[in-house]
Amino acid sequence: AQSVTQLGSHVSVSEGALVLLRCNYSSSVPPYLFWYVQYPNQGLQLLLKYTTGATLVKGINGFEAEFKKSETSFHLTKPSAHMSDAAEYFCAVSDGTGFQKLVFGTGTRLLVSP
Amino acid sequence: SAVISQKPSRDICQRGTSLTIQCQVDSQVTMMFWYRQQPGQSLTLIATANQGSEATYESGFVIDKFPISRPNLTFSTLTVSNMSPEDSSIYLCSTMGLAGNEQYFGPGTRLTVT
């Protein structure tokens, strides 16, 4: 069975500061990993994904994440936070099969202050 | 990515009644998924709906409570039956992307049961 742990239900940063949202996963097979963002009263938007190949993946809005197999981590970062980044962020894992069942973490709410 | 719409966007229903949520995709897709997001929580997969076959339900979800239809490759419905306040959630549908390894989500239906 797969699982995802997101450390910190809330993360607060100042505008312009580094954003770091943590995600650790558990998977018995090589995982596919995803970060989604959910703005208030909206659905989920795919930020980035890791499937195979390069372990540092870049996504939309200046976000990137690095797959570290030895640490079973897939942390999300952004060098400089914008006010518009305030949202809920979800890490998810799938087992890479055709079924593509996604298992989500509990989410991290990013708060950005001026 | 596919454009996904859901109807209704929100509803307030009385306990004991049923609500049918519609999910429309702007292109033909093989697999569609239905998720539930309870207040303040993460997403949980309810079922997978393939066109031409019965939906596959996850543990804890049953067809009598959440009947699903998938009449064609662009449309699906989820019915929440005999509702109770515990069914108050956001219900989201999703589809597979062209790469076949990521999912895209609709905007969600926010259901409140009184």
PDB file of C-alpha atoms in Angstrom:
ATOM      1  CA  ALA A   1       0.000   0.000   0.000  1.00  0.00           C
ATOM      2  CA  GLN A   2       1.123   3.499  -0.696  1.00  0.00           C
ATOM      3  CA  SER A   3       0.951   6.492   1.587  1.00  0.00           C
ATOM      4  CA  VAL A   4       1.983  10.126   1.703  1.00  0.00           C
ATOM      5  CA  THR A   5       2.949  12.237   4.694  1.00  0.00           C
ATOM      6  CA  GLN A   6       2.989  15.989   4.518  1.00  0.00           C
ATOM      7  CA  LEU A   7       4.728  17.592   7.457  1.00  0.00           C
ATOM      8  CA  GLY A   8       3.045  20.724   8.656  1.00  0.00           C
ATOM      9  CA  SER A   9      -0.618  21.422   8.077  1.00  0.00           C
ATOM     10  CA  HIS A  10       0.222  25.127   7.855  1.00  0.00           C
ATOM     11  CA  VAL A  11       3.350  26.890   6.636  1.00  0.00           C
ATOM     12  CA  SER A  12       3.752  30.651   6.915  1.00  0.00           C
ATOM     13  CA  VAL A  13       6.272  32.648   4.918  1.00  0.00           C
ATOM     14  CA  SER A  14       6.841  36.269   4.082  1.00  0.00           C
ATOM     15  CA  GLU A  15       6.536  37.510   0.540  1.00  0.00           C
ATOM     16  CA  GLY A  16       9.873  36.985  -1.191  1.00  0.00           C
ATOM     17  CA  ALA A  17      10.993  34.229   1.175  1.00  0.00           C
ATOM     18  CA  LEU A  18      11.797  30.653   0.250  1.00  0.00           C
ATOM     19  CA  VAL A  19       8.875  28.253   0.171  1.00  0.00           C
ATOM     20  CA  LEU A  20       9.519  24.677   1.316  1.00  0.00           C
ATOM     21  CA  LEU A  21       6.666  22.204   1.614  1.00  0.00           C
ATOM     22  CA  ARG A  22       7.605  18.724   2.742  1.00  0.00           C
ATOM     23  CA  CYS A  23       6.344  15.437   1.384  1.00  0.00           C
ATOM     24  CA  ASN A  24       7.475  11.922   2.229  1.00  0.00           C
ATOM     25  CA  TYR A  25       6.027   8.856   0.606  1.00  0.00           C
ATOM     26  CA  SER A  26       5.870   5.141   1.116  1.00  0.00           C
ATOM     27  CA  SER A  27       5.655   2.824  -1.852  1.00  0.00           C
ATOM     28  CA  SER A  28       6.608  -0.772  -2.523  1.00  0.00           C
ATOM     29  CA  VAL A  29       7.125  -0.038  -6.211  1.00  0.00           C
ATOM     30  CA  PRO A  30       8.759   2.858  -8.043  1.00  0.00           C
ATOM     31  CA  PRO A  31       6.336   5.701  -7.460  1.00  0.00           C
ATOM     32  CA  TYR A  32       4.920   8.428  -9.571  1.00  0.00           C
ATOM     33  CA  LEU A  33       4.745  11.607  -7.486  1.00  0.00           C
ATOM     34  CA  PHE A  34       2.647  14.714  -7.922  1.00  0.00           C
ATOM     35  CA  TRP A  35       2.044  18.104  -6.371  1.00  0.00           C
ATOM     36  CA  TYR A  36      -1.332  19.746  -6.752  1.00  0.00           C
ATOM     37  CA  VAL A  37      -2.480  23.185  -5.655  1.00  0.00           C
ATOM     38  CA  GLN A  38      -5.996  24.108  -4.608  1.00  0.00           C
ATOM     39  CA  TYR A  39      -6.990  27.747  -4.462  1.00  0.00           C
ATOM     40  CA  PRO A  40     -10.014  28.700  -2.357  1.00  0.00           C
ATOM     41  CA  ASN A  41     -13.266  27.373  -3.760  1.00  0.00           C
ATOM     42  CA  GLN A  42     -11.548  25.791  -6.742  1.00  0.00           C
ATOM     43  CA  GLY A  43     -10.562  22.336  -7.910  1.00  0.00           C
ATOM     44  CA  LEU A  44      -7.053  20.928  -7.964  1.00  0.00           C
ATOM     45  CA  GLN A  45      -4.437  22.114 -10.417  1.00  0.00           C
ATOM     46  CA  LEU A  46      -1.414  20.007 -11.279  1.00  0.00           C
ATOM     47  CA  LEU A  47       1.797  21.831 -10.345  1.00  0.00           C
ATOM     48  CA  LEU A  48       4.346  19.221 -11.352  1.00  0.00           C
ATOM     49  CA  LYS A  49       4.998  15.514 -11.523  1.00  0.00           C
ATOM     50  CA  TYR A  50       7.808  13.015 -11.314  1.00  0.00           C
ATOM     51  CA  THR A  51       7.524   9.756 -13.221  1.00  0.00           C
ATOM     52  CA  THR A  52      10.975   8.678 -14.412  1.00  0.00           C
ATOM     53  CA  GLY A  53      14.219  10.318 -15.474  1.00  0.00           C
ATOM     54  CA  ALA A  54      15.469  13.597 -14.083  1.00  0.00           C
ATOM     55  CA  THR A  55      14.884  13.778 -10.353  1.00  0.00           C
ATOM     56  CA  LEU A  56      14.561  17.567 -10.263  1.00  0.00           C
ATOM     57  CA  VAL A  57      11.312  18.539 -11.887  1.00  0.00           C
ATOM     58  CA  LYS A  58      10.100  22.001 -12.640  1.00  0.00           C
ATOM     59  CA  GLY A  59       6.472  22.976 -12.647  1.00  0.00           C
ATOM     60  CA  ILE A  60       4.267  25.941 -13.162  1.00  0.00           C
ATOM     61  CA  ASN A  61       4.450  29.231 -11.282  1.00  0.00           C
ATOM     62  CA  GLY A  62       8.143  28.826 -10.476  1.00  0.00           C
ATOM     63  CA  PHE A  63       7.763  25.716  -8.310  1.00  0.00           C
ATOM     64  CA  GLU A  64      10.075  22.748  -8.441  1.00  0.00           C
ATOM     65  CA  ALA A  65      10.489  19.488  -6.561  1.00  0.00           C
ATOM     66  CA  GLU A  66      13.251  16.940  -6.204  1.00  0.00           C
ATOM     67  CA  PHE A  67      12.699  13.203  -5.986  1.00  0.00           C
ATOM     68  CA  LYS A  68      15.089  11.680  -3.459  1.00  0.00           C
ATOM     69  CA  LYS A  69      14.702   7.938  -3.399  1.00  0.00           C
ATOM     70  CA  SER A  70      17.088   7.433  -0.493  1.00  0.00           C
ATOM     71  CA  GLU A  71      15.038   9.806   1.644  1.00  0.00           C
ATOM     72  CA  THR A  72      11.650   8.798   0.155  1.00  0.00           C
ATOM     73  CA  SER A  73      10.948  12.494  -0.225  1.00  0.00           C
ATOM     74  CA  PHE A  74       9.506  14.829  -2.826  1.00  0.00           C
ATOM     75  CA  HIS A  75       9.661  18.276  -1.268  1.00  0.00           C
ATOM     76  CA  LEU A  76       8.221  21.274  -3.094  1.00  0.00           C
ATOM     77  CA  THR A  77      10.169  24.526  -3.247  1.00  0.00           C
ATOM     78  CA  LYS A  78       9.950  27.998  -4.687  1.00  0.00           C
ATOM     79  CA  PRO A  79      12.766  30.530  -4.285  1.00  0.00           C
ATOM     80  CA  SER A  80      10.562  33.561  -3.697  1.00  0.00           C
ATOM     81  CA  ALA A  81       6.980  33.470  -2.454  1.00  0.00           C
ATOM     82  CA  HIS A  82       4.278  35.644  -3.941  1.00  0.00           C
ATOM     83  CA  MET A  83       1.037  36.595  -2.283  1.00  0.00           C
ATOM     84  CA  SER A  84      -0.760  34.684  -5.030  1.00  0.00           C
ATOM     85  CA  ASP A  85       0.893  31.454  -3.864  1.00  0.00           C
ATOM     86  CA  ALA A  86      -1.354  31.324  -0.806  1.00  0.00           C
ATOM     87  CA  ALA A  87      -3.323  28.106  -1.238  1.00  0.00           C
ATOM     88  CA  GLU A  88      -3.578  24.481  -0.150  1.00  0.00           C
ATOM     89  CA  TYR A  89      -0.929  22.156  -1.542  1.00  0.00           C
ATOM     90  CA  PHE A  90      -1.354  18.401  -1.851  1.00  0.00           C
ATOM     91  CA  CYS A  91       1.292  15.802  -2.490  1.00  0.00           C
ATOM     92  CA  ALA A  92       0.110  12.575  -4.111  1.00  0.00           C
ATOM     93  CA  VAL A  93       1.577   9.231  -5.113  1.00  0.00           C
ATOM     94  CA  SER A  94       0.535   6.555  -7.551  1.00  0.00           C
ATOM     95  CA  ASP A  95       2.084   3.217  -8.306  1.00  0.00           C
ATOM     96  CA  GLY A  96       2.665   3.951 -11.962  1.00  0.00           C
ATOM     97  CA  THR A  97       0.332   1.294 -13.270  1.00  0.00           C
ATOM     98  CA  GLY A  98      -2.380   1.841 -15.818  1.00  0.00           C
ATOM     99  CA  PHE A  99      -4.931   2.147 -13.051  1.00  0.00           C
ATOM    100  CA  GLN A 100      -3.298   5.297 -11.718  1.00  0.00           C
ATOM    101  CA  LYS A 101      -5.000   5.407  -8.344  1.00  0.00           C
ATOM    102  CA  LEU A 102      -3.817   8.531  -6.577  1.00  0.00           C
ATOM    103  CA  VAL A 103      -3.200   8.559  -2.842  1.00  0.00           C
ATOM    104  CA  PHE A 104      -3.114  12.062  -1.413  1.00  0.00           C
ATOM    105  CA  GLY A 105      -1.433  13.555   1.601  1.00  0.00           C
ATOM    106  CA  THR A 106      -3.401  15.603   4.102  1.00  0.00           C
ATOM    107  CA  GLY A 107      -2.377  18.884   2.539  1.00  0.00           C
ATOM    108  CA  THR A 108      -0.382  21.919   3.625  1.00  0.00           C
ATOM    109  CA  ARG A 109      -1.886  25.375   3.706  1.00  0.00           C
ATOM    110  CA  LEU A 110       0.625  28.000   2.618  1.00  0.00           C
ATOM    111  CA  LEU A 111       0.131  31.429   4.127  1.00  0.00           C
ATOM    112  CA  VAL A 112       2.037  34.351   2.628  1.00  0.00           C
ATOM    113  CA  SER A 113       2.323  37.598   4.522  1.00  0.00           C
ATOM    114  CA  PRO A 114       3.343  40.974   3.064  1.00  0.00           C
TER     115      PRO A 114
ATOM    116  CA  SER B   1      -5.082  19.018 -20.521  1.00  0.00           C
ATOM    117  CA  ALA B   2      -8.783  18.246 -20.726  1.00  0.00           C
ATOM    118  CA  VAL B   3     -11.279  20.855 -19.626  1.00  0.00           C
ATOM    119  CA  ILE B   4     -13.609  19.422 -17.011  1.00  0.00           C
ATOM    120  CA  SER B   5     -16.829  20.983 -15.814  1.00  0.00           C
ATOM    121  CA  GLN B   6     -19.134  19.933 -13.006  1.00  0.00           C
ATOM    122  CA  LYS B   7     -22.732  20.702 -12.199  1.00  0.00           C
ATOM    123  CA  PRO B   8     -23.924  21.891  -9.806  1.00  0.00           C
ATOM    124  CA  SER B   9     -21.049  23.901  -8.388  1.00  0.00           C
ATOM    125  CA  ARG B  10     -22.682  23.820  -4.977  1.00  0.00           C
ATOM    126  CA  ASP B  11     -25.917  22.743  -3.375  1.00  0.00           C
ATOM    127  CA  ILE B  12     -27.605  22.618  -0.014  1.00  0.00           C
ATOM    128  CA  CYS B  13     -29.744  19.528   0.466  1.00  0.00           C
ATOM    129  CA  GLN B  14     -31.906  18.066   3.187  1.00  0.00           C
ATOM    130  CA  ARG B  15     -31.040  14.803   4.829  1.00  0.00           C
ATOM    131  CA  GLY B  16     -32.648  11.772   3.280  1.00  0.00           C
ATOM    132  CA  THR B  17     -32.653  13.191  -0.238  1.00  0.00           C
ATOM    133  CA  SER B  18     -30.333  12.401  -3.146  1.00  0.00           C
ATOM    134  CA  LEU B  19     -28.202  14.601  -5.383  1.00  0.00           C
ATOM    135  CA  THR B  20     -26.768  13.762  -8.776  1.00  0.00           C
ATOM    136  CA  ILE B  21     -23.536  15.473  -9.768  1.00  0.00           C
ATOM    137  CA  GLN B  22     -22.586  15.737 -13.406  1.00  0.00           C
ATOM    138  CA  CYS B  23     -19.076  15.731 -14.828  1.00  0.00           C
ATOM    139  CA  GLN B  24     -18.451  16.742 -18.437  1.00  0.00           C
ATOM    140  CA  VAL B  25     -15.104  16.503 -20.253  1.00  0.00           C
ATOM    141  CA  ASP B  26     -14.327  18.341 -23.471  1.00  0.00           C
ATOM    142  CA  SER B  27     -12.618  15.310 -25.022  1.00  0.00           C
ATOM    143  CA  GLN B  28     -13.071  11.569 -24.998  1.00  0.00           C
ATOM    144  CA  VAL B  29     -11.411   9.862 -22.057  1.00  0.00           C
ATOM    145  CA  THR B  30     -11.265   6.255 -21.011  1.00  0.00           C
ATOM    146  CA  MET B  31     -11.046   6.586 -17.260  1.00  0.00           C
ATOM    147  CA  MET B  32     -12.862   8.977 -14.977  1.00  0.00           C
ATOM    148  CA  PHE B  33     -12.505   9.163 -11.232  1.00  0.00           C
ATOM    149  CA  TRP B  34     -14.677  10.479  -8.429  1.00  0.00           C
ATOM    150  CA  TYR B  35     -13.166  11.836  -5.220  1.00  0.00           C
ATOM    151  CA  ARG B  36     -14.532  13.147  -1.955  1.00  0.00           C
ATOM    152  CA  GLN B  37     -12.907  15.913   0.045  1.00  0.00           C
ATOM    153  CA  GLN B  38     -14.423  16.222   3.482  1.00  0.00           C
ATOM    154  CA  PRO B  39     -14.133  19.573   5.264  1.00  0.00           C
ATOM    155  CA  GLY B  40     -10.537  20.362   6.082  1.00  0.00           C
ATOM    156  CA  GLN B  41      -9.312  17.018   4.822  1.00  0.00           C
ATOM    157  CA  SER B  42      -7.591  15.519   1.847  1.00  0.00           C
ATOM    158  CA  LEU B  43      -9.065  13.767  -1.153  1.00  0.00           C
ATOM    159  CA  THR B  44     -10.253  10.194  -1.023  1.00  0.00           C
ATOM    160  CA  LEU B  45     -11.008   8.164  -4.118  1.00  0.00           C
ATOM    161  CA  ILE B  46     -14.611   6.962  -4.216  1.00  0.00           C
ATOM    162  CA  ALA B  47     -14.601   5.005  -7.453  1.00  0.00           C
ATOM    163  CA  THR B  48     -13.211   4.652 -10.940  1.00  0.00           C
ATOM    164  CA  ALA B  49     -15.631   4.801 -13.850  1.00  0.00           C
ATOM    165  CA  ASN B  50     -14.782   3.293 -17.212  1.00  0.00           C
ATOM    166  CA  GLN B  51     -17.166   3.616 -20.111  1.00  0.00           C
ATOM    167  CA  GLY B  52     -19.078   0.446 -20.771  1.00  0.00           C
ATOM    168  CA  SER B  53     -18.349  -1.264 -17.485  1.00  0.00           C
ATOM    169  CA  GLU B  54     -19.451  -1.104 -13.888  1.00  0.00           C
ATOM    170  CA  ALA B  55     -17.667   1.389 -11.686  1.00  0.00           C
ATOM    171  CA  THR B  56     -14.996   0.062  -9.351  1.00  0.00           C
ATOM    172  CA  TYR B  57     -15.471   1.250  -5.775  1.00  0.00           C
ATOM    173  CA  GLU B  58     -12.809   1.769  -3.143  1.00  0.00           C
ATOM    174  CA  SER B  59     -13.000   0.275   0.294  1.00  0.00           C
ATOM    175  CA  GLY B  60     -15.604   2.066   2.364  1.00  0.00           C
ATOM    176  CA  PHE B  61     -17.723   3.167  -0.571  1.00  0.00           C
ATOM    177  CA  VAL B  62     -20.679   1.188  -1.944  1.00  0.00           C
ATOM    178  CA  ILE B  63     -22.752   1.394  -5.070  1.00  0.00           C
ATOM    179  CA  ASP B  64     -26.038   1.778  -3.208  1.00  0.00           C
ATOM    180  CA  LYS B  65     -24.785   4.952  -1.577  1.00  0.00           C
ATOM    181  CA  PHE B  66     -22.806   6.356  -4.511  1.00  0.00           C
ATOM    182  CA  PRO B  67     -24.222   5.023  -7.777  1.00  0.00           C
ATOM    183  CA  ILE B  68     -22.201   6.110 -10.798  1.00  0.00           C
ATOM    184  CA  SER B  69     -23.110   6.219 -14.456  1.00  0.00           C
ATOM    185  CA  ARG B  70     -20.742   6.469 -17.407  1.00  0.00           C
ATOM    186  CA  PRO B  71     -22.911   6.532 -20.529  1.00  0.00           C
ATOM    187  CA  ASN B  72     -20.209   7.752 -22.931  1.00  0.00           C
ATOM    188  CA  LEU B  73     -16.571   8.793 -23.154  1.00  0.00           C
ATOM    189  CA  THR B  74     -17.150  12.425 -22.159  1.00  0.00           C
ATOM    190  CA  PHE B  75     -19.676  12.254 -19.330  1.00  0.00           C
ATOM    191  CA  SER B  76     -20.252  10.717 -15.923  1.00  0.00           C
ATOM    192  CA  THR B  77     -22.581  11.212 -12.987  1.00  0.00           C
ATOM    193  CA  LEU B  78     -22.221  10.501  -9.290  1.00  0.00           C
ATOM    194  CA  THR B  79     -25.308  10.280  -7.114  1.00  0.00           C
ATOM    195  CA  VAL B  80     -25.089  10.776  -3.366  1.00  0.00           C
ATOM    196  CA  SER B  81     -28.064   8.847  -2.020  1.00  0.00           C
ATOM    197  CA  ASN B  82     -30.035   9.130   1.185  1.00  0.00           C
ATOM    198  CA  MET B  83     -27.824  11.951   2.339  1.00  0.00           C
ATOM    199  CA  SER B  84     -26.823  12.704   5.901  1.00  0.00           C
ATOM    200  CA  PRO B  85     -24.815  15.647   7.271  1.00  0.00           C
ATOM    201  CA  GLU B  86     -21.720  13.417   7.149  1.00  0.00           C
ATOM    202  CA  ASP B  87     -21.952  13.536   3.352  1.00  0.00           C
ATOM    203  CA  SER B  88     -21.218  17.271   3.381  1.00  0.00           C
ATOM    204  CA  SER B  89     -18.078  17.449   1.275  1.00  0.00           C
ATOM    205  CA  ILE B  90     -16.618  18.616  -1.955  1.00  0.00           C
ATOM    206  CA  TYR B  91     -17.004  16.019  -4.686  1.00  0.00           C
ATOM    207  CA  LEU B  92     -14.530  16.158  -7.544  1.00  0.00           C
ATOM    208  CA  CYS B  93     -14.235  14.259 -10.770  1.00  0.00           C
ATOM    209  CA  SER B  94     -10.992  13.764 -12.624  1.00  0.00           C
ATOM    210  CA  THR B  95      -9.646  12.238 -15.796  1.00  0.00           C
ATOM    211  CA  MET B  96      -6.335  10.965 -17.024  1.00  0.00           C
ATOM    212  CA  GLY B  97      -4.118  13.329 -18.982  1.00  0.00           C
ATOM    213  CA  LEU B  98      -2.745  12.580 -22.439  1.00  0.00           C
ATOM    214  CA  ALA B  99       0.543  11.392 -20.972  1.00  0.00           C
ATOM    215  CA  GLY B 100      -1.441   8.723 -19.162  1.00  0.00           C
ATOM    216  CA  ASN B 101       0.270   9.247 -15.835  1.00  0.00           C
ATOM    217  CA  GLU B 102      -1.379  12.325 -14.337  1.00  0.00           C
ATOM    218  CA  GLN B 103      -4.928  13.329 -13.463  1.00  0.00           C
ATOM    219  CA  TYR B 104      -6.760  16.562 -14.082  1.00  0.00           C
ATOM    220  CA  PHE B 105      -9.604  17.671 -11.872  1.00  0.00           C
ATOM    221  CA  GLY B 106     -12.883  19.427 -12.276  1.00  0.00           C
ATOM    222  CA  PRO B 107     -13.751  22.454 -10.132  1.00  0.00           C
ATOM    223  CA  GLY B 108     -15.708  20.357  -7.642  1.00  0.00           C
ATOM    224  CA  THR B 109     -19.237  20.330  -6.260  1.00  0.00           C
ATOM    225  CA  ARG B 110     -19.597  21.674  -2.747  1.00  0.00           C
ATOM    226  CA  LEU B 111     -22.396  19.791  -1.015  1.00  0.00           C
ATOM    227  CA  THR B 112     -23.918  20.786   2.300  1.00  0.00           C
ATOM    228  CA  VAL B 113     -26.470  18.479   3.905  1.00  0.00           C
ATOM    229  CA  THR B 114     -28.710  19.939   6.599  1.00  0.00           C
TER     230      THR B 114
END
